[in-house]
Amino acid sequence: MTHVIRNFAAGPSILPREVVEQAAHDAVELDDVHLSVMEISHRSPFWANRMKEVEANTRALMKISDDYAVLYLQGGATAQFSMVPMNLAAVGERCDYILTGGWSQKAAAEAEKLGREVHIASSGEEGGFTALPQTHDLSDETAYVHYTANNTVRGTEFSELPEVGDRILVCDASSNILSRPLDVAKHGLIYAGAQKNLGPAGVTLVVVRRDLLERATWAKPTIFDYKLMAAKSSMYNTPPVWSIHVLGLTLEWIARQGGPEVIEARNIKKAAMLYEAIDQSAIFRGTAAEGSRSRMNVCFRASSDELEAKFVAEAAEVGLVTLKGHRSVGGMRASIYNAMPLEGVEELVAFMKDFEVRNG
Ligand SMILES: *Cc1c(COP(=O)(O)O)cnc(C)c1O
């Protein structure tokens, strides 16, 4: 029996079929230049134009004003864990972190390692990061407040921005970027590794308020210098042309769907359907607290490790793949990013019901 494969991986993860097909075409030969997109010079007229297009689409979809620079960098979101403190806080200067899981812990650890004074404003660690902290003990004076918009591992997501007054808000939006509208003007900086909602691994989107580019008067590695990268339109050195091109194709796909508002409505529907199935089930239970549930990564458990292993294996046999939870927490995780169609979630829910009848 053959099935459409539904990929529930957390990242790298599902991309829209149309995007993958266009990327496959462009990998062989771009229509006008008759070269593979991987072979083309980043100093060519084609690429100069393509970068402009990708940036214009990023700005349009995210409603980014001219007060912000838009960068396409390498090193993943993990590079941003260092780049943010290196550029926004002097050595010894205080920066606040809201801890909602492993990613924000890693971000804070990097700032600490670089000699910045890390203040943990709030943490969900006591509850195993299954609920988002509701209040934050923010410093009066702080270089910025960092938060992770969606905790990919535990399946929690902020539905509203943390309230930080006039402090500079920095957001790791790696796993929910463009899955819902995000108020850029309320942030100093937003970053997102591409491989969850935007494209292939290898490029990280950074949106940074231009006045913040002037903060770092101290030395930092060239490749980690926002101001330099902004001045060179992310092309100080060779940019990841392939990853940026496919990110661009994904943005065009999002625009064709009707933009983040339409995408958000679909994501709400998909997540509601899956959580309802979990809540109604006698053998599955959701792990994230009610008000903290992610629309992107739905984490759930069954009554035993054996049953979970059986579920993951049998699901894969019918084409529902990569449902195993993150190795640090176990259980199951269904990542239902923008590119996962409603039908994929319907198939998963039908399989869960069938599995329950057979194993309940
Ligand atoms: C995946 C992920 C990261 C790490 O991204 P890399 O590109 O692998 O460095 C950081 N933050 C969040 C929220 C993530 O989901």
CSV table of C-alpha atoms and ligand atoms in Angstrom, one decimal:
chain,number,residue,atom,x,y,z
A,1,MET,CA,0.0,0.0,0.0
A,2,THR,CA,1.3,3.5,-0.7
A,3,HIS,CA,0.5,6.6,1.3
A,4,VAL,CA,1.2,10.3,0.9
A,5,ILE,CA,4.0,10.8,3.4
A,6,ARG,CA,3.1,13.3,6.1
A,7,ASN,CA,6.2,14.6,7.8
A,8,PHE,CA,5.7,15.7,11.4
A,9,ALA,CA,9.4,16.4,12.0
A,10,ALA,CA,10.3,19.4,14.2
A,11,GLY,CA,13.1,20.6,12.0
A,12,PRO,CA,14.3,20.4,9.3
A,13,SER,CA,10.6,19.9,8.5
A,14,ILE,CA,7.9,19.9,6.0
A,15,LEU,CA,7.9,22.4,3.2
A,16,PRO,CA,5.1,23.1,0.8
A,17,ARG,CA,5.1,20.7,-2.1
A,18,GLU,CA,4.9,23.5,-4.6
A,19,VAL,CA,8.1,25.1,-3.1
A,20,VAL,CA,10.0,21.8,-3.2
A,21,GLU,CA,9.0,21.2,-6.8
A,22,GLN,CA,10.1,24.8,-7.8
A,23,ALA,CA,13.3,24.4,-5.8
A,24,ALA,CA,14.0,21.1,-7.6
A,25,HIS,CA,13.5,22.8,-10.9
A,26,ASP,CA,15.7,25.7,-10.0
A,27,ALA,CA,18.4,23.4,-8.6
A,28,VAL,CA,18.8,22.1,-12.1
A,29,GLU,CA,18.3,25.3,-14.1
A,30,LEU,CA,16.9,28.7,-13.4
A,31,ASP,CA,14.6,29.7,-16.3
A,32,ASP,CA,16.3,32.9,-17.4
A,33,VAL,CA,20.0,32.3,-16.5
A,34,HIS,CA,20.2,28.6,-17.5
A,35,LEU,CA,22.4,27.8,-14.5
A,36,SER,CA,21.6,26.0,-11.3
A,37,VAL,CA,20.8,28.4,-8.5
A,38,MET,CA,23.6,26.7,-6.6
A,39,GLU,CA,26.1,27.6,-9.3
A,40,ILE,CA,25.3,31.3,-9.7
A,41,SER,CA,27.5,34.1,-8.5
A,42,HIS,CA,26.2,36.1,-5.5
A,43,ARG,CA,27.6,39.1,-7.4
A,44,SER,CA,25.6,38.4,-10.5
A,45,PRO,CA,22.7,40.7,-11.6
A,46,PHE,CA,20.3,37.7,-11.1
A,47,TRP,CA,21.3,37.4,-7.5
A,48,ALA,CA,21.2,41.1,-6.7
A,49,ASN,CA,17.7,41.2,-7.9
A,50,ARG,CA,16.7,38.0,-6.1
A,51,MET,CA,18.0,39.3,-2.8
A,52,LYS,CA,15.9,42.4,-3.3
A,53,GLU,CA,12.8,40.4,-4.0
A,54,VAL,CA,13.3,38.1,-1.0
A,55,GLU,CA,13.8,41.1,1.3
A,56,ALA,CA,10.8,43.0,-0.2
A,57,ASN,CA,8.6,39.9,0.4
A,58,THR,CA,10.0,39.5,3.9
A,59,ARG,CA,9.1,43.1,4.7
A,60,ALA,CA,5.7,42.9,3.1
A,61,LEU,CA,4.6,39.7,4.9
A,62,MET,CA,6.0,40.8,8.3
A,63,LYS,CA,5.0,44.5,7.9
A,64,ILE,CA,8.6,45.6,8.6
A,65,SER,CA,9.2,49.3,8.5
A,66,ASP,CA,12.4,51.1,7.2
A,67,ASP,CA,13.4,51.5,10.8
A,68,TYR,CA,14.6,47.9,10.7
A,69,ALA,CA,17.3,46.1,8.8
A,70,VAL,CA,16.5,42.6,7.4
A,71,LEU,CA,19.5,40.2,7.4
A,72,TYR,CA,20.0,36.6,6.0
A,73,LEU,CA,22.8,35.1,8.0
A,74,GLN,CA,24.5,31.7,8.6
A,75,GLY,CA,25.1,29.7,11.7
A,76,GLY,CA,21.5,28.9,12.6
A,77,ALA,CA,19.5,30.3,15.5
A,78,THR,CA,22.4,29.1,17.6
A,79,ALA,CA,24.7,31.7,16.2
A,80,GLN,CA,22.2,34.3,17.2
A,81,PHE,CA,22.5,33.1,20.8
A,82,SER,CA,26.0,34.6,20.7
A,83,MET,CA,25.4,37.4,18.2
A,84,VAL,CA,22.6,39.0,20.2
A,85,PRO,CA,24.7,39.6,23.4
A,86,MET,CA,27.9,40.4,21.3
A,87,ASN,CA,26.0,43.2,19.5
A,88,LEU,CA,23.5,44.5,22.0
A,89,ALA,CA,25.2,44.3,25.4
A,90,ALA,CA,28.7,45.3,26.5
A,91,VAL,CA,30.8,42.9,28.6
A,92,GLY,CA,29.5,43.0,32.1
A,93,GLU,CA,26.2,44.6,31.1
A,94,ARG,CA,23.0,43.1,32.3
A,95,CYS,CA,20.6,41.3,30.0
A,96,ASP,CA,17.3,39.6,30.9
A,97,TYR,CA,16.2,36.2,29.8
A,98,ILE,CA,12.8,34.6,30.1
A,99,LEU,CA,13.4,30.8,30.3
A,100,THR,CA,10.8,28.6,28.6
A,101,GLY,CA,12.9,25.6,27.7
A,102,GLY,CA,16.1,24.3,26.3
A,103,TRP,CA,16.5,26.9,23.6
A,104,SER,CA,16.2,29.9,25.9
A,105,GLN,CA,18.5,28.2,28.4
A,106,LYS,CA,21.1,27.8,25.7
A,107,ALA,CA,20.6,31.4,24.6
A,108,ALA,CA,21.2,32.6,28.2
A,109,ALA,CA,24.2,30.3,28.7
A,110,GLU,CA,25.8,31.8,25.7
A,111,ALA,CA,25.4,35.4,27.0
A,112,GLU,CA,26.8,34.3,30.3
A,113,LYS,CA,29.8,32.6,28.6
A,114,LEU,CA,30.5,35.9,26.8
A,115,GLY,CA,30.7,37.7,30.1
A,116,ARG,CA,27.4,39.5,30.0
A,117,GLU,CA,25.5,39.7,33.3
A,118,VAL,CA,22.5,37.4,32.7
A,119,HIS,CA,19.4,38.0,34.8
A,120,ILE,CA,16.8,35.2,34.7
A,121,ALA,CA,13.6,37.2,34.7
A,122,SER,CA,11.4,34.2,34.9
A,123,SER,CA,11.6,30.5,34.3
A,124,GLY,CA,9.2,27.6,33.7
A,125,GLU,CA,11.9,25.1,34.7
A,126,GLU,CA,10.3,24.0,38.0
A,127,GLY,CA,7.3,22.6,36.1
A,128,GLY,CA,9.5,21.0,33.5
A,129,PHE,CA,8.8,23.8,31.1
A,130,THR,CA,5.3,22.5,30.4
A,131,ALA,CA,3.8,26.0,31.3
A,132,LEU,CA,5.0,29.4,30.3
A,133,PRO,CA,5.9,31.8,33.2
A,134,GLN,CA,3.1,34.3,33.7
A,135,THR,CA,5.1,37.1,35.4
A,136,HIS,CA,8.6,38.3,34.9
A,137,ASP,CA,11.0,40.0,37.4
A,138,LEU,CA,12.6,42.4,34.9
A,139,SER,CA,15.6,44.4,35.7
A,140,ASP,CA,15.1,48.2,35.8
A,141,GLU,CA,18.1,48.6,33.5
A,142,THR,CA,18.8,45.9,31.0
A,143,ALA,CA,20.3,45.8,27.5
A,144,TYR,CA,17.4,43.7,26.4
A,145,VAL,CA,14.8,41.1,27.3
A,146,HIS,CA,15.1,37.8,25.4
A,147,TYR,CA,12.3,35.3,25.0
A,148,THR,CA,11.6,32.3,22.8
A,149,ALA,CA,8.2,32.7,21.1
A,150,ASN,CA,7.6,29.0,20.7
A,151,ASN,CA,9.3,26.2,22.6
A,152,THR,CA,9.8,23.6,20.0
A,153,VAL,CA,10.7,20.8,22.4
A,154,ARG,CA,8.0,21.1,25.1
A,155,GLY,CA,5.3,22.4,22.8
A,156,THR,CA,4.5,25.7,24.5
A,157,GLU,CA,3.9,29.1,22.8
A,158,PHE,CA,3.3,32.7,23.9
A,159,SER,CA,-0.1,33.8,22.6
A,160,GLU,CA,0.7,37.3,23.7
A,161,LEU,CA,4.1,39.2,23.8
A,162,PRO,CA,5.7,39.4,27.2
A,163,GLU,CA,5.0,42.8,28.7
A,164,VAL,CA,8.4,44.6,29.1
A,165,GLY,CA,7.6,48.3,29.1
A,166,ASP,CA,10.2,50.3,27.2
A,167,ARG,CA,12.9,47.7,27.4
A,168,ILE,CA,14.3,46.2,24.2
A,169,LEU,CA,12.5,43.0,23.4
A,170,VAL,CA,14.5,40.2,21.6
A,171,CYS,CA,12.6,37.3,20.1
A,172,ASP,CA,13.7,33.8,19.0
A,173,ALA,CA,10.9,33.1,16.6
A,174,SER,CA,12.6,30.1,15.0
A,175,SER,CA,9.7,27.7,15.3
A,176,ASN,CA,6.7,29.9,14.7
A,177,ILE,CA,7.8,32.7,12.4
A,178,LEU,CA,5.1,33.7,9.9
A,179,SER,CA,2.7,31.1,11.4
A,180,ARG,CA,0.8,34.1,12.8
A,181,PRO,CA,1.2,37.9,12.6
A,182,LEU,CA,4.0,39.2,14.8
A,183,ASP,CA,4.1,42.8,15.9
A,184,VAL,CA,7.6,43.7,14.7
A,185,ALA,CA,7.4,47.3,16.0
A,186,LYS,CA,7.2,46.0,19.6
A,187,HIS,CA,10.6,44.3,19.2
A,188,GLY,CA,14.2,45.4,19.0
A,189,LEU,CA,15.3,42.2,17.3
A,190,ILE,CA,13.7,39.1,15.9
A,191,TYR,CA,15.6,36.1,14.7
A,192,ALA,CA,14.6,32.7,13.2
A,193,GLY,CA,16.5,29.8,11.8
A,194,ALA,CA,14.8,28.9,8.5
A,195,GLN,CA,14.3,25.2,8.8
A,196,LYS,CA,11.0,25.1,10.6
A,197,ASN,CA,8.6,27.4,8.8
A,198,LEU,CA,10.7,29.2,6.2
A,199,GLY,CA,12.9,26.9,4.1
A,200,PRO,CA,15.9,24.7,4.3
A,201,ALA,CA,18.5,24.8,7.0
A,202,GLY,CA,21.5,27.1,6.3
A,203,VAL,CA,20.0,30.6,6.6
A,204,THR,CA,18.7,32.6,9.6
A,205,LEU,CA,16.4,35.6,9.2
A,206,VAL,CA,17.3,38.5,11.5
A,207,VAL,CA,15.1,41.6,11.8
A,208,VAL,CA,16.9,44.3,13.8
A,209,ARG,CA,16.0,47.9,14.6
A,210,ARG,CA,18.6,50.1,12.9
A,211,ASP,CA,19.4,52.3,16.0
A,212,LEU,CA,20.5,49.1,17.8
A,213,LEU,CA,23.2,48.6,15.2
A,214,GLU,CA,25.0,51.6,16.7
A,215,ARG,CA,25.2,50.1,20.2
A,216,ALA,CA,28.3,47.9,19.8
A,217,THR,CA,31.3,50.2,19.8
A,218,TRP,CA,33.4,47.2,21.0
A,219,ALA,CA,35.2,44.6,18.9
A,220,LYS,CA,33.4,41.5,17.7
A,221,PRO,CA,34.1,38.9,15.1
A,222,THR,CA,33.5,40.2,11.6
A,223,ILE,CA,31.0,37.5,10.8
A,224,PHE,CA,29.0,38.3,14.0
A,225,ASP,CA,28.7,42.0,13.3
A,226,TYR,CA,25.1,43.1,12.5
A,227,LYS,CA,26.1,46.6,11.5
A,228,LEU,CA,28.6,45.3,8.9
A,229,MET,CA,26.2,42.7,7.6
A,230,ALA,CA,23.4,45.3,7.3
A,231,ALA,CA,25.8,47.7,5.4
A,232,LYS,CA,26.7,44.9,3.0
A,233,SER,CA,23.1,43.6,2.5
A,234,SER,CA,24.1,40.3,4.1
A,235,MET,CA,26.7,39.8,1.4
A,236,TYR,CA,29.9,40.7,3.1
A,237,ASN,CA,31.0,37.1,2.3
A,238,THR,CA,29.2,34.5,0.3
A,239,PRO,CA,25.6,34.2,1.4
A,240,PRO,CA,23.9,30.8,1.4
A,241,VAL,CA,22.3,31.4,-2.0
A,242,TRP,CA,20.4,28.1,-2.2
A,243,SER,CA,18.8,28.5,1.3
A,244,ILE,CA,17.9,32.1,0.7
A,245,HIS,CA,16.4,31.3,-2.7
A,246,VAL,CA,14.2,28.5,-1.3
A,247,LEU,CA,13.3,30.8,1.7
A,248,GLY,CA,12.2,33.2,-1.0
A,249,LEU,CA,10.0,30.6,-2.7
A,250,THR,CA,8.4,29.8,0.7
A,251,LEU,CA,7.6,33.5,1.2
A,252,GLU,CA,6.0,33.6,-2.2
A,253,TRP,CA,3.9,30.6,-1.2
A,254,ILE,CA,2.8,32.3,2.0
A,255,ALA,CA,1.8,35.4,0.0
A,256,ARG,CA,-0.2,33.2,-2.4
A,257,GLN,CA,-2.1,31.7,0.5
A,258,GLY,CA,-3.1,35.1,1.6
A,259,GLY,CA,-0.4,36.0,4.1
A,260,PRO,CA,0.1,35.3,7.8
A,261,GLU,CA,-3.5,36.0,8.8
A,262,VAL,CA,-4.8,33.3,6.5
A,263,ILE,CA,-2.0,31.0,7.5
A,264,GLU,CA,-2.8,31.7,11.2
A,265,ALA,CA,-6.5,30.8,10.7
A,266,ARG,CA,-5.4,27.4,9.3
A,267,ASN,CA,-3.0,26.8,12.0
A,268,ILE,CA,-5.6,27.5,14.7
A,269,LYS,CA,-7.9,25.0,13.0
A,270,LYS,CA,-5.2,22.3,12.7
A,271,ALA,CA,-4.0,22.7,16.3
A,272,ALA,CA,-7.6,22.7,17.7
A,273,MET,CA,-8.4,19.5,15.9
A,274,LEU,CA,-5.4,17.7,17.2
A,275,TYR,CA,-5.7,18.9,20.8
A,276,GLU,CA,-9.4,18.0,20.8
A,277,ALA,CA,-8.5,14.4,19.7
A,278,ILE,CA,-5.9,14.2,22.5
A,279,ASP,CA,-8.2,15.6,25.1
A,280,GLN,CA,-11.0,13.2,24.2
A,281,SER,CA,-8.7,10.2,24.1
A,282,ALA,CA,-8.5,7.7,27.0
A,283,ILE,CA,-5.0,6.7,26.2
A,284,PHE,CA,-3.3,9.9,25.1
A,285,ARG,CA,-2.7,13.0,27.1
A,286,GLY,CA,-1.2,16.4,26.2
A,287,THR,CA,1.9,17.5,28.1
A,288,ALA,CA,1.7,21.3,27.8
A,289,ALA,CA,-0.5,23.3,30.2
A,290,GLU,CA,-3.8,24.5,28.8
A,291,GLY,CA,-3.0,28.2,28.3
A,292,SER,CA,0.5,27.5,27.1
A,293,ARG,CA,-0.1,25.1,24.2
A,294,SER,CA,1.7,25.6,21.0
A,295,ARG,CA,0.0,25.6,17.6
A,296,MET,CA,3.2,24.4,16.0
A,297,ASN,CA,4.5,21.5,18.1
A,298,VAL,CA,1.8,19.4,19.7
A,299,CYS,CA,3.4,17.1,22.4
A,300,PHE,CA,1.5,14.2,23.9
A,301,ARG,CA,2.1,10.9,25.7
A,302,ALA,CA,0.5,7.5,25.9
A,303,SER,CA,0.3,5.3,29.1
A,304,SER,CA,3.6,3.5,28.6
A,305,ASP,CA,6.9,3.8,26.8
A,306,GLU,CA,6.0,0.6,24.9
A,307,LEU,CA,2.7,1.9,23.7
A,308,GLU,CA,4.4,5.1,22.6
A,309,ALA,CA,7.0,3.2,20.6
A,310,LYS,CA,4.3,1.1,19.1
A,311,PHE,CA,2.3,4.2,18.1
A,312,VAL,CA,5.3,5.9,16.5
A,313,ALA,CA,6.2,2.7,14.6
A,314,GLU,CA,2.7,1.9,13.3
A,315,ALA,CA,2.1,5.5,12.4
A,316,ALA,CA,5.2,5.5,10.2
A,317,GLU,CA,3.9,2.3,8.5
A,318,VAL,CA,0.9,4.3,7.2
A,319,GLY,CA,3.0,7.3,6.2
A,320,LEU,CA,2.7,9.5,9.3
A,321,VAL,CA,6.4,9.9,10.0
A,322,THR,CA,8.7,11.5,12.6
A,323,LEU,CA,6.2,11.6,15.4
A,324,LYS,CA,8.7,10.7,18.1
A,325,GLY,CA,9.2,13.4,20.8
A,326,HIS,CA,12.5,15.2,21.4
A,327,ARG,CA,15.1,12.8,22.9
A,328,SER,CA,15.2,14.9,26.0
A,329,VAL,CA,11.5,14.5,26.9
A,330,GLY,CA,10.2,11.4,25.2
A,331,GLY,CA,6.6,10.8,24.1
A,332,MET,CA,5.2,12.0,20.9
A,333,ARG,CA,5.5,15.4,19.1
A,334,ALA,CA,3.5,16.3,16.0
A,335,SER,CA,5.0,19.4,14.4
A,336,ILE,CA,2.3,20.9,12.3
A,337,TYR,CA,4.0,23.9,10.7
A,338,ASN,CA,2.6,26.1,8.0
A,339,ALA,CA,3.2,23.6,5.3
A,340,MET,CA,1.3,20.8,7.0
A,341,PRO,CA,-2.1,20.7,5.3
A,342,LEU,CA,-5.3,20.1,7.2
A,343,GLU,CA,-5.6,16.7,5.6
A,344,GLY,CA,-2.3,15.6,7.2
A,345,VAL,CA,-3.8,16.4,10.7
A,346,GLU,CA,-7.1,14.7,9.8
A,347,GLU,CA,-5.1,11.6,8.9
A,348,LEU,CA,-3.2,11.7,12.1
A,349,VAL,CA,-6.4,12.1,14.2
A,350,ALA,CA,-8.0,9.2,12.3
A,351,PHE,CA,-5.0,7.0,13.0
A,352,MET,CA,-5.0,8.0,16.7
A,353,LYS,CA,-8.6,6.9,17.0
A,354,ASP,CA,-8.0,3.7,15.2
A,355,PHE,CA,-4.9,3.0,17.4
A,356,GLU,CA,-7.0,3.7,20.5
A,357,VAL,CA,-9.6,1.2,19.5
A,358,ARG,CA,-7.0,-1.5,18.9
A,359,ASN,CA,-5.0,-0.7,22.1
A,360,GLY,CA,-7.4,0.9,24.5
B,1,LIG,C1,15.5,24.8,16.3
B,1,LIG,C2,15.6,25.9,17.2
B,1,LIG,C3,16.8,26.6,17.5
B,1,LIG,C4,18.1,26.1,17.0
B,1,LIG,O1,18.2,26.3,15.6
B,1,LIG,P1,19.6,26.0,14.8
B,1,LIG,O2,19.3,26.6,13.5
B,1,LIG,O3,19.7,24.5,14.8
B,1,LIG,O4,20.7,26.6,15.5
B,1,LIG,C5,16.7,27.7,18.3
B,1,LIG,N1,15.6,28.1,18.8
B,1,LIG,C6,14.4,27.5,18.6
B,1,LIG,C7,13.1,28.0,19.2
B,1,LIG,C8,14.4,26.4,17.8
B,1,LIG,O5,13.2,25.8,17.5
